[in-house]
Amino acid sequence: MCNIYIIPENLKRSDIDTFFKGRISILLKHGVNYPKYRVGDIGLLYITENVKKIRFVTKIIKTNIPATERELTNPTWNNPEDLKKQVQNNNNDEFQLIKELAPEEQDLLSIKNLREYGFSDFPHGLPVDITDNKNLIEYIESVINNRINIKNGSN
């Protein structure tokens, strides 16, 4: 069984609009207090700050990946120092794009609506495991038109 995470991404730190532009997967830095992802886990990338909506549905296809600057598939950092930190971190996770949500789907997956269905918010900006929140998962699946079954990562 895979786990399902809502993962915050910050517009101030990274150029979200170019995350998957021309790519089917990206490497994201695995932070110190992040959960231990497993291959097959689902990552719902939530855009923070002014947006406050889920934008991407992804599947984690590799974990614990070291990478050089040249090898990174996510060169979208706004601050070049963050790119250097990602390389030095020596621990990245590869996220494969399953779907970029349409604007109307993103609107329905706003923080306000997610809270109505049981989302408890991000502790200190960390990813949140929602695997056991059936009500929230059912709502998210209904919004993305059941074209994607996030419980098993298939479309």
PDB file of C-alpha atoms in Angstrom:
ATOM      1  CA  MET A   1       0.000   0.000   0.000  1.00  0.00           C
ATOM      2  CA  CYS A   2       1.291   3.439  -0.871  1.00  0.00           C
ATOM      3  CA  ASN A   3       1.098   6.488   1.346  1.00  0.00           C
ATOM      4  CA  ILE A   4      -0.442   9.739   0.156  1.00  0.00           C
ATOM      5  CA  TYR A   5       1.133  13.075   1.068  1.00  0.00           C
ATOM      6  CA  ILE A   6       0.174  16.706   0.595  1.00  0.00           C
ATOM      7  CA  ILE A   7       3.525  18.406   0.007  1.00  0.00           C
ATOM      8  CA  PRO A   8       3.878  22.193   0.251  1.00  0.00           C
ATOM      9  CA  GLU A   9       5.862  24.025  -2.441  1.00  0.00           C
ATOM     10  CA  ASN A  10       6.721  27.702  -2.043  1.00  0.00           C
ATOM     11  CA  LEU A  11       6.540  30.189  -4.934  1.00  0.00           C
ATOM     12  CA  LYS A  12       9.176  32.349  -3.236  1.00  0.00           C
ATOM     13  CA  ARG A  13      11.711  29.525  -3.382  1.00  0.00           C
ATOM     14  CA  SER A  14      10.996  27.839  -6.690  1.00  0.00           C
ATOM     15  CA  ASP A  15       9.506  28.603 -10.101  1.00  0.00           C
ATOM     16  CA  ILE A  16       6.501  26.289  -9.883  1.00  0.00           C
ATOM     17  CA  ASP A  17       5.365  27.134 -13.426  1.00  0.00           C
ATOM     18  CA  THR A  18       8.435  25.399 -14.868  1.00  0.00           C
ATOM     19  CA  PHE A  19       8.435  22.328 -12.592  1.00  0.00           C
ATOM     20  CA  PHE A  20       7.294  19.844 -15.212  1.00  0.00           C
ATOM     21  CA  LYS A  21       7.706  21.988 -18.324  1.00  0.00           C
ATOM     22  CA  GLY A  22       9.200  19.574 -20.830  1.00  0.00           C
ATOM     23  CA  ARG A  23       9.758  16.941 -18.116  1.00  0.00           C
ATOM     24  CA  ILE A  24       7.869  13.899 -16.921  1.00  0.00           C
ATOM     25  CA  SER A  25       9.681  13.853 -13.576  1.00  0.00           C
ATOM     26  CA  ILE A  26      11.618  16.160 -11.241  1.00  0.00           C
ATOM     27  CA  LEU A  27      13.975  15.740  -8.333  1.00  0.00           C
ATOM     28  CA  LEU A  28      12.924  17.499  -5.143  1.00  0.00           C
ATOM     29  CA  LYS A  29      15.163  17.964  -2.125  1.00  0.00           C
ATOM     30  CA  HIS A  30      14.278  15.665   0.759  1.00  0.00           C
ATOM     31  CA  GLY A  31      14.215  17.884   3.843  1.00  0.00           C
ATOM     32  CA  VAL A  32      15.546  16.861   7.243  1.00  0.00           C
ATOM     33  CA  ASN A  33      12.179  16.287   8.935  1.00  0.00           C
ATOM     34  CA  TYR A  34      10.315  14.984   5.874  1.00  0.00           C
ATOM     35  CA  PRO A  35       8.579  11.607   6.012  1.00  0.00           C
ATOM     36  CA  LYS A  36      10.469   8.623   4.629  1.00  0.00           C
ATOM     37  CA  TYR A  37       8.906   8.307   1.197  1.00  0.00           C
ATOM     38  CA  ARG A  38       8.693   4.940  -0.536  1.00  0.00           C
ATOM     39  CA  VAL A  39       8.549   4.152  -4.226  1.00  0.00           C
ATOM     40  CA  GLY A  40       4.901   4.258  -5.275  1.00  0.00           C
ATOM     41  CA  ASP A  41       3.835   6.865  -2.726  1.00  0.00           C
ATOM     42  CA  ILE A  42       1.654   9.679  -4.060  1.00  0.00           C
ATOM     43  CA  GLY A  43       2.644  13.323  -3.658  1.00  0.00           C
ATOM     44  CA  LEU A  44      -0.013  15.998  -4.059  1.00  0.00           C
ATOM     45  CA  LEU A  45       2.047  19.155  -4.627  1.00  0.00           C
ATOM     46  CA  TYR A  46       0.328  22.045  -2.874  1.00  0.00           C
ATOM     47  CA  ILE A  47       1.348  25.593  -3.798  1.00  0.00           C
ATOM     48  CA  THR A  48       1.652  27.827  -0.728  1.00  0.00           C
ATOM     49  CA  GLU A  49       1.543  31.603  -0.251  1.00  0.00           C
ATOM     50  CA  ASN A  50      -1.090  33.381  -2.332  1.00  0.00           C
ATOM     51  CA  VAL A  51      -2.228  30.284  -4.281  1.00  0.00           C
ATOM     52  CA  LYS A  52      -2.990  27.778  -1.488  1.00  0.00           C
ATOM     53  CA  LYS A  53      -4.167  24.966  -3.774  1.00  0.00           C
ATOM     54  CA  ILE A  54      -3.063  21.504  -4.892  1.00  0.00           C
ATOM     55  CA  ARG A  55      -1.645  21.781  -8.409  1.00  0.00           C
ATOM     56  CA  PHE A  56       0.124  18.525  -9.282  1.00  0.00           C
ATOM     57  CA  VAL A  57      -0.572  14.844  -8.656  1.00  0.00           C
ATOM     58  CA  THR A  58       2.686  12.877  -8.685  1.00  0.00           C
ATOM     59  CA  LYS A  59       4.054   9.431  -7.929  1.00  0.00           C
ATOM     60  CA  ILE A  60       7.372   8.944  -6.149  1.00  0.00           C
ATOM     61  CA  ILE A  61       9.470   6.703  -8.389  1.00  0.00           C
ATOM     62  CA  LYS A  62      12.894   6.899  -6.691  1.00  0.00           C
ATOM     63  CA  THR A  63      14.150   7.942  -3.270  1.00  0.00           C
ATOM     64  CA  ASN A  64      17.477   8.861  -1.673  1.00  0.00           C
ATOM     65  CA  ILE A  65      19.091  10.071  -4.901  1.00  0.00           C
ATOM     66  CA  PRO A  66      22.343  12.034  -4.859  1.00  0.00           C
ATOM     67  CA  ALA A  67      22.679  14.461  -7.774  1.00  0.00           C
ATOM     68  CA  THR A  68      25.104  16.971  -9.211  1.00  0.00           C
ATOM     69  CA  GLU A  69      23.838  20.335 -10.477  1.00  0.00           C
ATOM     70  CA  ARG A  70      24.001  18.989 -14.028  1.00  0.00           C
ATOM     71  CA  GLU A  71      21.962  15.905 -13.115  1.00  0.00           C
ATOM     72  CA  LEU A  72      19.163  17.730 -11.312  1.00  0.00           C
ATOM     73  CA  THR A  73      15.924  17.532 -13.220  1.00  0.00           C
ATOM     74  CA  ASN A  74      14.430  20.428 -11.252  1.00  0.00           C
ATOM     75  CA  PRO A  75      16.560  23.508 -11.977  1.00  0.00           C
ATOM     76  CA  THR A  76      13.741  25.841 -10.911  1.00  0.00           C
ATOM     77  CA  TRP A  77      15.166  27.412  -7.755  1.00  0.00           C
ATOM     78  CA  ASN A  78      14.721  31.198  -7.568  1.00  0.00           C
ATOM     79  CA  ASN A  79      17.854  31.477  -5.408  1.00  0.00           C
ATOM     80  CA  PRO A  80      21.032  29.818  -6.805  1.00  0.00           C
ATOM     81  CA  GLU A  81      22.117  29.025  -3.224  1.00  0.00           C
ATOM     82  CA  ASP A  82      19.120  26.693  -2.886  1.00  0.00           C
ATOM     83  CA  LEU A  83      20.353  24.680  -5.880  1.00  0.00           C
ATOM     84  CA  LYS A  84      23.745  24.294  -4.199  1.00  0.00           C
ATOM     85  CA  LYS A  85      22.018  23.210  -0.968  1.00  0.00           C
ATOM     86  CA  GLN A  86      20.016  20.597  -2.892  1.00  0.00           C
ATOM     87  CA  VAL A  87      23.244  19.130  -4.294  1.00  0.00           C
ATOM     88  CA  GLN A  88      24.950  19.207  -0.874  1.00  0.00           C
ATOM     89  CA  ASN A  89      21.861  17.619   0.734  1.00  0.00           C
ATOM     90  CA  ASN A  90      22.701  14.477  -1.278  1.00  0.00           C
ATOM     91  CA  ASN A  91      19.181  13.139  -0.755  1.00  0.00           C
ATOM     92  CA  ASN A  92      16.509  13.820  -3.357  1.00  0.00           C
ATOM     93  CA  ASP A  93      13.263  12.141  -4.327  1.00  0.00           C
ATOM     94  CA  GLU A  94      12.090  11.725  -7.913  1.00  0.00           C
ATOM     95  CA  PHE A  95       8.477  12.695  -8.541  1.00  0.00           C
ATOM     96  CA  GLN A  96       6.787  11.560 -11.754  1.00  0.00           C
ATOM     97  CA  LEU A  97       3.958  13.754 -13.000  1.00  0.00           C
ATOM     98  CA  ILE A  98       0.630  11.955 -13.117  1.00  0.00           C
ATOM     99  CA  LYS A  99      -1.462  15.061 -13.751  1.00  0.00           C
ATOM    100  CA  GLU A 100      -1.300  18.851 -13.631  1.00  0.00           C
ATOM    101  CA  LEU A 101      -4.707  19.874 -12.354  1.00  0.00           C
ATOM    102  CA  ALA A 102      -6.950  22.180 -14.371  1.00  0.00           C
ATOM    103  CA  PRO A 103      -7.692  25.596 -12.798  1.00  0.00           C
ATOM    104  CA  GLU A 104     -11.213  24.528 -11.790  1.00  0.00           C
ATOM    105  CA  GLU A 105      -9.823  21.401 -10.083  1.00  0.00           C
ATOM    106  CA  GLN A 106      -7.214  23.518  -8.285  1.00  0.00           C
ATOM    107  CA  ASP A 107      -9.955  25.865  -7.048  1.00  0.00           C
ATOM    108  CA  LEU A 108     -11.842  22.924  -5.570  1.00  0.00           C
ATOM    109  CA  LEU A 109      -8.621  21.741  -3.894  1.00  0.00           C
ATOM    110  CA  SER A 110      -7.998  25.030  -2.097  1.00  0.00           C
ATOM    111  CA  ILE A 111      -6.912  25.017   1.548  1.00  0.00           C
ATOM    112  CA  LYS A 112     -10.426  26.101   2.586  1.00  0.00           C
ATOM    113  CA  ASN A 113     -12.036  23.081   0.918  1.00  0.00           C
ATOM    114  CA  LEU A 114      -9.305  20.682   2.060  1.00  0.00           C
ATOM    115  CA  ARG A 115      -9.924  21.758   5.673  1.00  0.00           C
ATOM    116  CA  GLU A 116     -13.664  21.148   5.261  1.00  0.00           C
ATOM    117  CA  TYR A 117     -12.857  17.535   4.399  1.00  0.00           C
ATOM    118  CA  GLY A 118     -10.512  16.953   7.321  1.00  0.00           C
ATOM    119  CA  PHE A 119      -7.106  18.334   6.338  1.00  0.00           C
ATOM    120  CA  SER A 120      -5.370  19.482   9.506  1.00  0.00           C
ATOM    121  CA  ASP A 121      -2.780  21.779   7.835  1.00  0.00           C
ATOM    122  CA  PHE A 122       1.002  21.758   7.539  1.00  0.00           C
ATOM    123  CA  PRO A 123       3.069  21.525  10.736  1.00  0.00           C
ATOM    124  CA  HIS A 124       5.939  23.990  10.117  1.00  0.00           C
ATOM    125  CA  GLY A 125       5.598  23.655   6.331  1.00  0.00           C
ATOM    126  CA  LEU A 126       6.314  19.911   6.270  1.00  0.00           C
ATOM    127  CA  PRO A 127       4.551  17.332   4.074  1.00  0.00           C
ATOM    128  CA  VAL A 128       1.466  15.773   5.649  1.00  0.00           C
ATOM    129  CA  ASP A 129       0.587  12.080   5.353  1.00  0.00           C
ATOM    130  CA  ILE A 130      -3.144  11.867   4.575  1.00  0.00           C
ATOM    131  CA  THR A 131      -3.180   8.118   3.892  1.00  0.00           C
ATOM    132  CA  ASP A 132      -5.639   7.366   6.704  1.00  0.00           C
ATOM    133  CA  ASN A 133      -7.961  10.311   6.002  1.00  0.00           C
ATOM    134  CA  LYS A 134     -10.520   8.498   3.830  1.00  0.00           C
ATOM    135  CA  ASN A 135     -12.939  11.423   3.709  1.00  0.00           C
ATOM    136  CA  LEU A 136     -10.238  13.772   2.379  1.00  0.00           C
ATOM    137  CA  ILE A 137      -8.927  11.240  -0.153  1.00  0.00           C
ATOM    138  CA  GLU A 138     -12.447  10.546  -1.450  1.00  0.00           C
ATOM    139  CA  TYR A 139     -13.021  14.276  -1.880  1.00  0.00           C
ATOM    140  CA  ILE A 140      -9.720  14.775  -3.735  1.00  0.00           C
ATOM    141  CA  GLU A 141     -10.460  11.816  -6.018  1.00  0.00           C
ATOM    142  CA  SER A 142     -13.944  13.155  -6.773  1.00  0.00           C
ATOM    143  CA  VAL A 143     -12.476  16.532  -7.743  1.00  0.00           C
ATOM    144  CA  ILE A 144     -10.015  15.052 -10.190  1.00  0.00           C
ATOM    145  CA  ASN A 145     -12.936  13.344 -11.902  1.00  0.00           C
ATOM    146  CA  ASN A 146     -11.963   9.840 -10.835  1.00  0.00           C
ATOM    147  CA  ARG A 147      -9.595   9.732 -13.828  1.00  0.00           C
ATOM    148  CA  ILE A 148      -6.864   9.043 -11.323  1.00  0.00           C
ATOM    149  CA  ASN A 149      -7.103   6.593  -8.460  1.00  0.00           C
ATOM    150  CA  ILE A 150      -4.575   8.140  -6.073  1.00  0.00           C
ATOM    151  CA  LYS A 151      -4.690   5.154  -3.752  1.00  0.00           C
ATOM    152  CA  ASN A 152      -2.726   3.101  -6.248  1.00  0.00           C
ATOM    153  CA  GLY A 153      -1.318   5.853  -8.470  1.00  0.00           C
ATOM    154  CA  SER A 154      -2.961   4.706 -11.682  1.00  0.00           C
ATOM    155  CA  ASN A 155      -4.855   6.647 -14.290  1.00  0.00           C
TER     156      ASN A 155
END
